Short mmCIF file of C-alpha atoms in Angstrom, two decimals:
data_model
loop_
_atom_site.label_atom_id
_atom_site.label_comp_id
_atom_site.label_asym_id
_atom_site.label_seq_id
_atom_site.Cartn_x
_atom_site.Cartn_y
_atom_site.Cartn_z
CA MET G 1 -6.19 -8.22 -5.82
CA PRO G 2 -2.34 -7.99 -6.02
CA SER G 3 0.09 -10.87 -6.01
CA LEU G 4 3.15 -11.17 -4.82
CA ALA G 5 4.84 -10.64 -8.15
CA ASP G 6 3.37 -7.15 -7.97
CA ILE G 7 5.14 -5.72 -4.88
CA SER G 8 8.54 -4.21 -4.87
CA ALA G 9 11.58 -4.86 -2.81
CA GLY G 10 11.24 -3.66 0.94
CA GLN G 11 7.54 -4.00 1.03
CA SER G 12 5.70 -6.68 3.21
CA ALA G 13 2.19 -8.10 2.69
CA THR G 14 -0.02 -11.06 4.30
CA ILE G 15 -0.81 -14.28 2.36
CA VAL G 16 -4.48 -14.31 1.49
CA GLU G 17 -4.67 -17.15 -0.81
CA ILE G 18 -2.58 -19.65 -2.98
CA LEU G 19 -4.61 -19.82 -6.60
CA GLY G 20 -5.08 -23.34 -7.76
CA GLU G 21 -5.00 -26.85 -6.59
CA ASP G 22 -2.12 -28.31 -8.59
CA SER G 23 1.26 -29.88 -7.44
CA ILE G 24 2.46 -26.10 -7.80
CA ALA G 25 0.21 -24.84 -5.53
CA ILE G 26 0.71 -27.69 -2.90
CA ARG G 27 4.30 -27.00 -2.92
CA LEU G 28 4.02 -23.62 -2.71
CA MET G 29 2.03 -24.27 0.69
CA GLU G 30 4.78 -26.75 1.67
CA MET G 31 7.35 -24.27 1.48
CA GLY G 32 5.48 -22.36 4.10
CA LEU G 33 3.49 -19.89 1.85
CA THR G 34 0.23 -20.38 3.65
CA GLU G 35 -2.64 -18.24 4.65
CA GLY G 36 -2.13 -15.32 7.15
CA GLU G 37 1.54 -15.48 7.03
CA THR G 38 3.72 -12.24 6.50
CA ILE G 39 6.07 -12.26 3.81
CA LEU G 40 8.76 -9.59 2.80
CA PHE G 41 9.78 -8.93 -1.04
CA VAL G 42 13.81 -8.79 -0.66
CA GLY G 43 14.82 -8.41 -3.97
CA SER G 44 14.80 -9.91 -7.54
CA ALA G 45 17.33 -11.18 -10.12
CA PRO G 46 18.80 -8.40 -12.49
CA LEU G 47 16.13 -9.32 -15.14
CA GLY G 48 13.32 -9.64 -12.66
CA ASP G 49 12.98 -13.19 -12.36
CA PRO G 50 13.28 -14.81 -9.92
CA ILE G 51 12.20 -13.03 -6.91
CA GLU G 52 13.45 -13.53 -3.63
CA VAL G 53 11.20 -13.21 -0.48
CA SER G 54 11.39 -13.80 3.28
CA ILE G 55 8.97 -15.70 5.00
CA ARG G 56 8.92 -17.71 8.69
CA GLY G 57 12.58 -16.54 9.09
CA TYR G 58 14.19 -18.26 5.97
CA ARG G 59 14.49 -16.66 2.29
CA LEU G 60 12.80 -18.44 -0.57
CA SER G 61 13.39 -17.79 -4.36
CA LEU G 62 10.28 -18.12 -6.72
CA ARG G 63 9.91 -17.78 -10.34
CA ARG G 64 7.45 -14.81 -11.14
CA ALA G 65 4.80 -17.33 -12.28
CA GLU G 66 4.63 -19.02 -9.36
CA ALA G 67 4.49 -15.52 -7.45
CA GLN G 68 1.50 -14.59 -9.35
CA ARG G 69 -0.23 -17.47 -8.04
CA VAL G 70 0.18 -16.13 -4.25
CA GLN G 71 -2.37 -13.31 -3.47
CA ILE G 72 -1.69 -11.01 -1.07
CA GLN G 73 -2.83 -8.12 0.80
CA LEU G 74 -0.22 -5.25 1.65
CA SER G 75 0.67 -4.25 4.62
CA PRO G 76 0.94 -0.49 5.56
CA ALA G 77 3.80 1.04 5.39
CA PRO G 78 5.58 1.85 8.92
CA SER G 79 5.12 5.52 9.88
CA VAL G 80 7.65 7.78 11.11
CA SER G 81 5.71 7.68 14.57
CA ASP G 82 6.28 3.68 14.69
CA SER G 83 10.16 4.16 14.61
CA ASN G 84 10.01 5.88 17.82
#
């Protein structure tokens, strides 16, 4: 299953699971990364770490190591007919 660290800028996905039960997993959930939420990958720093995502109307910066713990399901790309 892909993780949040595996997608590219502009792609959106639905959070399936946060791996682990430690303080980092809890902190990710406290920041709003919960199952079923839609998340948009905004971009990343020039060297690829950290990444920036948009969720619940705000933006978060996450280290790639943290993003790898967020299991996602990619959202289908909008089709041309969706924009009309």
